[in-house]
Amino acid sequence: MTKVLRAAAIGVVVVSLAAQLTAPAVAAPTKLKWSECPPDAGAPRGTYCATLKVPLDYAKPNGRQITLMVSAVGSLSAKHYMLVNPGGPGASGIGVEHQVSGGLPEKVNDQYAVFSFDPRGVGKSTPVDCGDFSKLVKHPALPYKPSNAKQEQQRIQQAKQVAEQCGRKAKDLLPYITTDNTARDMDRIRIALGRDKIDYLGYSYGTKLGATYATMFPQHTGRMILNSVVDPLVSTYRSGYEQDTALQARVQALFAWIAARDKTYHLGKAAKTVQAAWEKLRSDVAKKPAGGRAGISEVDDLLAGSLYTDDQWSDVADAIVQYRHGDPSALLSVTDQLALQAVDPAMLAYNCTDPGWPRSWSTWHWETSIADHRAPYIAWLNTWYSAPCAFWPVGPVQQTKIGSSKVPPILLIQPRYDGPTPLIGARRMHAVLPGSRLLVENGGNHASYLGRPNPCIDTKATQYWLTGQLPADGNCPASV
């Protein structure tokens, strides 16, 4: 959705692919030919992959075809097939099936083969290639919150350059990199796997994709779990402002967490004192960037990146402590990572074709300035990552309105304090999917199902995978 709505980290547990995927006596019919994934696909060794041709434009099914790459773990003779999407949009799915399979209870794995795929425009599935952006953003980067009109115009110009370059290099693909088309691709995968229905697990943006599929193809939708749920009733542009407030609350929770561990970090016993230490770090690197590369924007990126999971909160505390002791390595590490991913063309391709992006920059400026009062650490950061959508060379493309009485029962799992996908989105998804059930986990870790133990959620989800029986709406303690 935006910079802070990236793919979910669900805990890497590698499981060997069962030999049945290539065995000659396969019970289930399939049009896919499986072989070991290419080394550069990003999957663990021994992962099996297959390719599938689908129309670039489904209005012209016999026209240009693009290639999808699908990956799998388990036996093709399994009773159920589960398809997984890790989010993004634009996150690669190759290898995610291993992570999911490794987190599922053995009795679920006994019944399921787990599949994933690179969505169109991503990785090994006819990717969107906008060329090299590494020279576009220098480090230290401009502050996210502009201090004057010149800085804002420089950021606007960068956004225009990204949009122009994508339009020049990938305009033939851009109109067709949409959630609706990816849902259609999922149905082609289902057909190729020889299944009348397919089960599905989606994280973050993957919840929007799953709900879209269920709305478009309810008769082919099996059991479906959506974790950290995207708001189905607002535009991608508007959802960014929902994120701002929720993520700012996560920032305050992080400062309180560090304060509660003053014996470890010695940054203060009150959240306000920790916040002051953080502001001192920002002020210092604004005047003199760490290592000449890590300035205030890079520090803000470190903070924003830590808001997905409490597991990364110690990284922020350690970075402050280390910097105070003359060691900027943590800040420089973030800068080096950013240099490798200056722009995410696939995410922009999916987001920017959605309806609702203002084409007048004055609207963006006004609304972000208001949001900045409520979310000073997040608002401008979020806006600049999505800013190319104000100048995108194609679109908008109409998308399916999520929700229908025909959609079968779906299980929604939502952290109460989730920043990237706030609780309001799950409640609205629950409302537009009449047969759904909503489990609210009393924590803030984004997309944590299977990545963090939670007996309350895990037991109910396992029962659903095995029997199709949904639990009642309810609340669960935070994941461990």
PDB file of C-alpha atoms in Angstrom, residues 232-463:
ATOM      1  CA  PRO A 232     -11.732  -2.458   1.741  1.00  0.00           C
ATOM      2  CA  LEU A 233     -13.757   0.753   1.861  1.00  0.00           C
ATOM      3  CA  VAL A 234     -11.145   3.437   1.286  1.00  0.00           C
ATOM      4  CA  SER A 235      -8.705   4.207  -1.507  1.00  0.00           C
ATOM      5  CA  THR A 236      -5.032   3.316  -1.283  1.00  0.00           C
ATOM      6  CA  TYR A 237      -4.347   7.044  -0.977  1.00  0.00           C
ATOM      7  CA  ARG A 238      -6.738   7.388   1.942  1.00  0.00           C
ATOM      8  CA  SER A 239      -5.459   4.245   3.670  1.00  0.00           C
ATOM      9  CA  GLY A 240      -2.064   5.915   4.010  1.00  0.00           C
ATOM     10  CA  TYR A 241      -3.568   8.476   6.352  1.00  0.00           C
ATOM     11  CA  GLU A 242      -5.184   5.695   8.397  1.00  0.00           C
ATOM     12  CA  GLN A 243      -1.716   4.184   8.717  1.00  0.00           C
ATOM     13  CA  ASP A 244      -0.144   7.445   9.862  1.00  0.00           C
ATOM     14  CA  THR A 245      -2.090   7.619  13.105  1.00  0.00           C
ATOM     15  CA  ALA A 246      -1.773   3.904  13.876  1.00  0.00           C
ATOM     16  CA  LEU A 247       1.970   3.914  13.240  1.00  0.00           C
ATOM     17  CA  GLN A 248       2.474   7.003  15.378  1.00  0.00           C
ATOM     18  CA  ALA A 249       0.825   5.097  18.226  1.00  0.00           C
ATOM     19  CA  ARG A 250       3.314   2.283  17.637  1.00  0.00           C
ATOM     20  CA  VAL A 251       6.146   4.806  17.931  1.00  0.00           C
ATOM     21  CA  GLN A 252       4.896   5.844  21.355  1.00  0.00           C
ATOM     22  CA  ALA A 253       4.568   2.184  22.366  1.00  0.00           C
ATOM     23  CA  LEU A 254       8.170   1.622  21.265  1.00  0.00           C
ATOM     24  CA  PHE A 255       9.436   4.536  23.392  1.00  0.00           C
ATOM     25  CA  ALA A 256       7.511   3.162  26.382  1.00  0.00           C
ATOM     26  CA  TRP A 257       9.002  -0.295  25.776  1.00  0.00           C
ATOM     27  CA  ILE A 258      12.542   1.116  25.819  1.00  0.00           C
ATOM     28  CA  ALA A 259      11.779   3.154  28.934  1.00  0.00           C
ATOM     29  CA  ALA A 260      10.626   0.010  30.731  1.00  0.00           C
ATOM     30  CA  ARG A 261      14.092  -1.436  30.049  1.00  0.00           C
ATOM     31  CA  ASP A 262      16.164   1.445  31.354  1.00  0.00           C
ATOM     32  CA  LYS A 263      18.465  -0.968  33.193  1.00  0.00           C
ATOM     33  CA  THR A 264      19.490  -2.340  29.807  1.00  0.00           C
ATOM     34  CA  TYR A 265      19.597   0.774  27.632  1.00  0.00           C
ATOM     35  CA  HIS A 266      19.951   3.680  30.117  1.00  0.00           C
ATOM     36  CA  LEU A 267      17.916   5.979  27.877  1.00  0.00           C
ATOM     37  CA  GLY A 268      15.442   7.065  30.542  1.00  0.00           C
ATOM     38  CA  LYS A 269      12.673   5.596  32.653  1.00  0.00           C
ATOM     39  CA  ALA A 270       9.891   7.564  30.955  1.00  0.00           C
ATOM     40  CA  ALA A 271       8.749   7.415  27.353  1.00  0.00           C
ATOM     41  CA  LYS A 272       9.205  11.180  27.023  1.00  0.00           C
ATOM     42  CA  THR A 273      12.844  10.863  28.080  1.00  0.00           C
ATOM     43  CA  VAL A 274      13.461   8.146  25.491  1.00  0.00           C
ATOM     44  CA  GLN A 275      11.753  10.295  22.884  1.00  0.00           C
ATOM     45  CA  ALA A 276      14.075  13.149  23.788  1.00  0.00           C
ATOM     46  CA  ALA A 277      17.061  10.834  23.260  1.00  0.00           C
ATOM     47  CA  TRP A 278      15.661   9.907  19.869  1.00  0.00           C
ATOM     48  CA  GLU A 279      15.171  13.566  18.947  1.00  0.00           C
ATOM     49  CA  LYS A 280      18.759  14.285  19.994  1.00  0.00           C
ATOM     50  CA  LEU A 281      19.952  11.569  17.609  1.00  0.00           C
ATOM     51  CA  ARG A 282      17.880  13.038  14.770  1.00  0.00           C
ATOM     52  CA  SER A 283      19.213  16.509  15.498  1.00  0.00           C
ATOM     53  CA  ASP A 284      22.819  15.309  15.594  1.00  0.00           C
ATOM     54  CA  VAL A 285      22.719  13.457  12.277  1.00  0.00           C
ATOM     55  CA  ALA A 286      20.826  16.329  10.651  1.00  0.00           C
ATOM     56  CA  LYS A 287      23.806  18.544  11.438  1.00  0.00           C
ATOM     57  CA  LYS A 288      26.482  15.929  10.775  1.00  0.00           C
ATOM     58  CA  PRO A 289      25.362  12.723   8.998  1.00  0.00           C
ATOM     59  CA  ALA A 290      26.791   9.553  10.486  1.00  0.00           C
ATOM     60  CA  GLY A 291      29.567   8.249   8.288  1.00  0.00           C
ATOM     61  CA  GLY A 292      28.668  11.030   5.867  1.00  0.00           C
ATOM     62  CA  ARG A 293      25.663   8.958   4.674  1.00  0.00           C
ATOM     63  CA  ALA A 294      23.095   8.505   7.432  1.00  0.00           C
ATOM     64  CA  GLY A 295      21.111  11.668   8.045  1.00  0.00           C
ATOM     65  CA  ILE A 296      17.698  12.419   9.455  1.00  0.00           C
ATOM     66  CA  SER A 297      15.756  10.536   6.750  1.00  0.00           C
ATOM     67  CA  GLU A 298      17.821   7.402   7.216  1.00  0.00           C
ATOM     68  CA  VAL A 299      17.228   7.574  10.972  1.00  0.00           C
ATOM     69  CA  ASP A 300      13.496   8.006  10.344  1.00  0.00           C
ATOM     70  CA  ASP A 301      13.595   4.933   8.095  1.00  0.00           C
ATOM     71  CA  LEU A 302      15.147   2.925  10.916  1.00  0.00           C
ATOM     72  CA  LEU A 303      12.273   3.921  13.180  1.00  0.00           C
ATOM     73  CA  ALA A 304       9.546   3.243  10.591  1.00  0.00           C
ATOM     74  CA  GLY A 305      10.997  -0.136   9.703  1.00  0.00           C
ATOM     75  CA  SER A 306      10.874  -1.229  13.341  1.00  0.00           C
ATOM     76  CA  LEU A 307       7.131  -0.694  13.692  1.00  0.00           C
ATOM     77  CA  TYR A 308       6.078  -3.979  12.093  1.00  0.00           C
ATOM     78  CA  THR A 309       7.171  -6.171  14.953  1.00  0.00           C
ATOM     79  CA  ASP A 310       8.273  -5.720  18.552  1.00  0.00           C
ATOM     80  CA  ASP A 311      11.227  -7.960  17.702  1.00  0.00           C
ATOM     81  CA  GLN A 312      12.908  -4.981  16.020  1.00  0.00           C
ATOM     82  CA  TRP A 313      12.432  -2.514  18.865  1.00  0.00           C
ATOM     83  CA  SER A 314      15.733  -3.465  20.432  1.00  0.00           C
ATOM     84  CA  ASP A 315      17.403  -2.462  17.146  1.00  0.00           C
ATOM     85  CA  VAL A 316      16.242   1.121  17.640  1.00  0.00           C
ATOM     86  CA  ALA A 317      17.413   1.200  21.248  1.00  0.00           C
ATOM     87  CA  ASP A 318      20.760  -0.341  20.316  1.00  0.00           C
ATOM     88  CA  ALA A 319      21.245   2.181  17.506  1.00  0.00           C
ATOM     89  CA  ILE A 320      20.777   5.109  19.883  1.00  0.00           C
ATOM     90  CA  VAL A 321      23.112   3.614  22.487  1.00  0.00           C
ATOM     91  CA  GLN A 322      25.776   2.700  19.939  1.00  0.00           C
ATOM     92  CA  TYR A 323      25.682   6.134  18.346  1.00  0.00           C
ATOM     93  CA  ARG A 324      26.113   7.744  21.755  1.00  0.00           C
ATOM     94  CA  HIS A 325      29.257   5.650  22.141  1.00  0.00           C
ATOM     95  CA  GLY A 326      30.628   6.697  18.760  1.00  0.00           C
ATOM     96  CA  ASP A 327      29.516   3.662  16.756  1.00  0.00           C
ATOM     97  CA  PRO A 328      27.271   4.610  13.779  1.00  0.00           C
ATOM     98  CA  SER A 329      27.289   1.135  12.214  1.00  0.00           C
ATOM     99  CA  ALA A 330      23.580   0.443  12.856  1.00  0.00           C
ATOM    100  CA  LEU A 331      22.598   3.672  11.101  1.00  0.00           C
ATOM    101  CA  LEU A 332      24.954   3.011   8.215  1.00  0.00           C
ATOM    102  CA  SER A 333      23.540  -0.483   7.798  1.00  0.00           C
ATOM    103  CA  VAL A 334      20.054   0.971   7.277  1.00  0.00           C
ATOM    104  CA  THR A 335      21.452   3.436   4.761  1.00  0.00           C
ATOM    105  CA  ASP A 336      23.133   0.664   2.791  1.00  0.00           C
ATOM    106  CA  GLN A 337      19.890  -1.315   2.681  1.00  0.00           C
ATOM    107  CA  LEU A 338      17.983   1.719   1.438  1.00  0.00           C
ATOM    108  CA  ALA A 339      20.508   2.256  -1.323  1.00  0.00           C
ATOM    109  CA  LEU A 340      19.659  -1.216  -2.659  1.00  0.00           C
ATOM    110  CA  GLN A 341      15.907  -0.552  -2.650  1.00  0.00           C
ATOM    111  CA  ALA A 342      15.625   3.123  -3.447  1.00  0.00           C
ATOM    112  CA  VAL A 343      12.341   2.577  -5.318  1.00  0.00           C
ATOM    113  CA  ASP A 344       9.978  -0.417  -5.448  1.00  0.00           C
ATOM    114  CA  PRO A 345       8.502  -0.357  -8.988  1.00  0.00           C
ATOM    115  CA  ALA A 346       6.221  -3.359  -8.447  1.00  0.00           C
ATOM    116  CA  MET A 347       4.603  -1.856  -5.368  1.00  0.00           C
ATOM    117  CA  LEU A 348       4.084   1.438  -7.171  1.00  0.00           C
ATOM    118  CA  ALA A 349       2.704  -0.365 -10.221  1.00  0.00           C
ATOM    119  CA  TYR A 350       0.006  -2.026  -8.119  1.00  0.00           C
ATOM    120  CA  ASN A 351      -0.786   0.993  -5.975  1.00  0.00           C
ATOM    121  CA  CYS A 352      -0.697   3.767  -8.539  1.00  0.00           C
ATOM    122  CA  THR A 353      -3.277   2.204 -10.880  1.00  0.00           C
ATOM    123  CA  ASP A 354      -5.839   2.234  -8.047  1.00  0.00           C
ATOM    124  CA  PRO A 355      -8.481   4.978  -8.238  1.00  0.00           C
ATOM    125  CA  GLY A 356      -8.365   7.862  -5.783  1.00  0.00           C
ATOM    126  CA  TRP A 357      -4.899   9.364  -6.158  1.00  0.00           C
ATOM    127  CA  PRO A 358      -5.110  13.192  -6.342  1.00  0.00           C
ATOM    128  CA  ARG A 359      -3.371  14.627  -9.375  1.00  0.00           C
ATOM    129  CA  SER A 360      -2.967  18.028  -7.746  1.00  0.00           C
ATOM    130  CA  TRP A 361       0.046  18.206  -5.456  1.00  0.00           C
ATOM    131  CA  SER A 362      -1.613  20.921  -3.377  1.00  0.00           C
ATOM    132  CA  THR A 363      -4.070  18.257  -2.121  1.00  0.00           C
ATOM    133  CA  TRP A 364      -1.227  15.998  -1.035  1.00  0.00           C
ATOM    134  CA  HIS A 365       0.571  18.883   0.662  1.00  0.00           C
ATOM    135  CA  TRP A 366      -2.508  20.059   2.532  1.00  0.00           C
ATOM    136  CA  GLU A 367      -3.602  16.630   3.773  1.00  0.00           C
ATOM    137  CA  THR A 368      -0.085  15.575   4.743  1.00  0.00           C
ATOM    138  CA  SER A 369       0.449  18.811   6.657  1.00  0.00           C
ATOM    139  CA  ILE A 370      -2.696  18.058   8.662  1.00  0.00           C
ATOM    140  CA  ALA A 371      -1.634  14.428   9.214  1.00  0.00           C
ATOM    141  CA  ASP A 372       1.793  15.629  10.358  1.00  0.00           C
ATOM    142  CA  HIS A 373       0.229  17.185  13.449  1.00  0.00           C
ATOM    143  CA  ARG A 374      -1.074  13.748  14.510  1.00  0.00           C
ATOM    144  CA  ALA A 375       1.817  11.650  13.184  1.00  0.00           C
ATOM    145  CA  PRO A 376       5.000  13.734  13.001  1.00  0.00           C
ATOM    146  CA  TYR A 377       7.327  10.747  12.597  1.00  0.00           C
ATOM    147  CA  ILE A 378       5.317   9.088   9.835  1.00  0.00           C
ATOM    148  CA  ALA A 379       3.136  11.377   7.724  1.00  0.00           C
ATOM    149  CA  TRP A 380       5.662  12.884   5.318  1.00  0.00           C
ATOM    150  CA  LEU A 381       7.628   9.628   5.052  1.00  0.00           C
ATOM    151  CA  ASN A 382       4.478   7.817   3.918  1.00  0.00           C
ATOM    152  CA  THR A 383       3.534  10.549   1.486  1.00  0.00           C
ATOM    153  CA  TRP A 384       6.861  10.707  -0.297  1.00  0.00           C
ATOM    154  CA  TYR A 385       7.029   6.988  -0.927  1.00  0.00           C
ATOM    155  CA  SER A 386       3.641   7.086  -2.642  1.00  0.00           C
ATOM    156  CA  ALA A 387       4.216  10.458  -4.304  1.00  0.00           C
ATOM    157  CA  PRO A 388       4.977   9.012  -7.795  1.00  0.00           C
ATOM    158  CA  CYS A 389       1.284   8.033  -7.915  1.00  0.00           C
ATOM    159  CA  ALA A 390       0.441  11.741  -8.300  1.00  0.00           C
ATOM    160  CA  PHE A 391       2.261  11.678 -11.633  1.00  0.00           C
ATOM    161  CA  TRP A 392       1.741   8.059 -12.719  1.00  0.00           C
ATOM    162  CA  PRO A 393       1.635   7.704 -16.525  1.00  0.00           C
ATOM    163  CA  VAL A 394      -1.308   5.248 -16.639  1.00  0.00           C
ATOM    164  CA  GLY A 395      -4.570   4.718 -14.818  1.00  0.00           C
ATOM    165  CA  PRO A 396      -6.549   4.815 -12.766  1.00  0.00           C
ATOM    166  CA  VAL A 397      -7.959   1.346 -13.432  1.00  0.00           C
ATOM    167  CA  GLN A 398     -11.318   0.417 -11.948  1.00  0.00           C
ATOM    168  CA  GLN A 399     -11.136  -2.355  -9.348  1.00  0.00           C
ATOM    169  CA  THR A 400     -13.621  -4.831  -7.962  1.00  0.00           C
ATOM    170  CA  LYS A 401     -15.693  -3.637  -5.039  1.00  0.00           C
ATOM    171  CA  ILE A 402     -14.933  -6.145  -2.305  1.00  0.00           C
ATOM    172  CA  GLY A 403     -17.853  -7.922  -0.673  1.00  0.00           C
ATOM    173  CA  SER A 404     -20.793 -10.066  -1.665  1.00  0.00           C
ATOM    174  CA  SER A 405     -23.342 -12.339  -0.023  1.00  0.00           C
ATOM    175  CA  LYS A 406     -21.977 -15.088  -2.273  1.00  0.00           C
ATOM    176  CA  VAL A 407     -18.543 -15.026  -0.631  1.00  0.00           C
ATOM    177  CA  PRO A 408     -18.099 -18.129   1.556  1.00  0.00           C
ATOM    178  CA  PRO A 409     -17.155 -17.789   5.251  1.00  0.00           C
ATOM    179  CA  ILE A 410     -13.674 -16.347   5.805  1.00  0.00           C
ATOM    180  CA  LEU A 411     -11.555 -16.034   8.966  1.00  0.00           C
ATOM    181  CA  LEU A 412     -10.009 -12.618   9.677  1.00  0.00           C
ATOM    182  CA  ILE A 413      -7.121 -12.351  12.174  1.00  0.00           C
ATOM    183  CA  GLN A 414      -6.211  -8.829  13.217  1.00  0.00           C
ATOM    184  CA  PRO A 415      -3.748  -7.366  15.754  1.00  0.00           C
ATOM    185  CA  ARG A 416      -5.514  -4.636  17.722  1.00  0.00           C
ATOM    186  CA  TYR A 417      -2.567  -2.211  17.495  1.00  0.00           C
ATOM    187  CA  ASP A 418      -1.347  -3.078  14.005  1.00  0.00           C
ATOM    188  CA  GLY A 419       0.282  -0.018  12.417  1.00  0.00           C
ATOM    189  CA  PRO A 420       0.493  -0.802   8.688  1.00  0.00           C
ATOM    190  CA  THR A 421      -3.054  -2.208   8.608  1.00  0.00           C
ATOM    191  CA  PRO A 422      -5.093  -0.570  11.385  1.00  0.00           C
ATOM    192  CA  LEU A 423      -7.958  -2.332  13.158  1.00  0.00           C
ATOM    193  CA  ILE A 424     -10.599  -0.229  11.425  1.00  0.00           C
ATOM    194  CA  GLY A 425      -9.783  -2.012   8.160  1.00  0.00           C
ATOM    195  CA  ALA A 426     -10.451  -5.453   9.644  1.00  0.00           C
ATOM    196  CA  ARG A 427     -13.737  -4.288  11.104  1.00  0.00           C
ATOM    197  CA  ARG A 428     -14.820  -2.925   7.743  1.00  0.00           C
ATOM    198  CA  MET A 429     -13.747  -6.111   5.959  1.00  0.00           C
ATOM    199  CA  HIS A 430     -15.773  -8.068   8.510  1.00  0.00           C
ATOM    200  CA  ALA A 431     -18.783  -5.899   7.667  1.00  0.00           C
ATOM    201  CA  VAL A 432     -18.567  -6.300   3.872  1.00  0.00           C
ATOM    202  CA  LEU A 433     -18.004 -10.089   4.071  1.00  0.00           C
ATOM    203  CA  PRO A 434     -21.251 -11.146   5.776  1.00  0.00           C
ATOM    204  CA  GLY A 435     -20.215 -14.693   6.687  1.00  0.00           C
ATOM    205  CA  SER A 436     -16.760 -13.820   8.004  1.00  0.00           C
ATOM    206  CA  ARG A 437     -15.477 -14.116  11.562  1.00  0.00           C
ATOM    207  CA  LEU A 438     -13.015 -11.735  13.202  1.00  0.00           C
ATOM    208  CA  LEU A 439     -10.421 -12.675  15.821  1.00  0.00           C
ATOM    209  CA  VAL A 440      -8.726  -9.623  17.342  1.00  0.00           C
ATOM    210  CA  GLU A 441      -5.333 -10.277  18.894  1.00  0.00           C
ATOM    211  CA  ASN A 442      -4.394  -7.881  21.684  1.00  0.00           C
ATOM    212  CA  GLY A 443      -0.999  -6.959  20.228  1.00  0.00           C
ATOM    213  CA  GLY A 444       0.637  -4.863  17.540  1.00  0.00           C
ATOM    214  CA  ASN A 445       2.857  -7.221  15.553  1.00  0.00           C
ATOM    215  CA  HIS A 446       1.964  -7.002  11.873  1.00  0.00           C
ATOM    216  CA  ALA A 447       1.009 -10.238  10.097  1.00  0.00           C
ATOM    217  CA  SER A 448       2.124 -12.466  12.959  1.00  0.00           C
ATOM    218  CA  TYR A 449      -0.019 -15.585  12.328  1.00  0.00           C
ATOM    219  CA  LEU A 450       2.339 -18.612  12.140  1.00  0.00           C
ATOM    220  CA  GLY A 451       5.325 -16.376  12.805  1.00  0.00           C
ATOM    221  CA  ARG A 452       4.686 -16.011  16.535  1.00  0.00           C
ATOM    222  CA  PRO A 453       3.038 -18.586  18.843  1.00  0.00           C
ATOM    223  CA  ASN A 454      -0.481 -17.717  19.912  1.00  0.00           C
ATOM    224  CA  PRO A 455      -2.404 -20.742  21.270  1.00  0.00           C
ATOM    225  CA  CYS A 456      -5.720 -18.895  21.191  1.00  0.00           C
ATOM    226  CA  ILE A 457      -5.464 -18.012  17.504  1.00  0.00           C
ATOM    227  CA  ASP A 458      -3.502 -21.066  16.402  1.00  0.00           C
ATOM    228  CA  THR A 459      -6.041 -23.522  17.846  1.00  0.00           C
ATOM    229  CA  LYS A 460      -8.985 -21.810  16.158  1.00  0.00           C
ATOM    230  CA  ALA A 461      -7.164 -21.434  12.845  1.00  0.00           C
ATOM    231  CA  THR A 462      -6.080 -25.086  12.876  1.00  0.00           C
ATOM    232  CA  GLN A 463      -9.663 -26.204  13.486  1.00  0.00           C
TER     233      GLN A 463
END
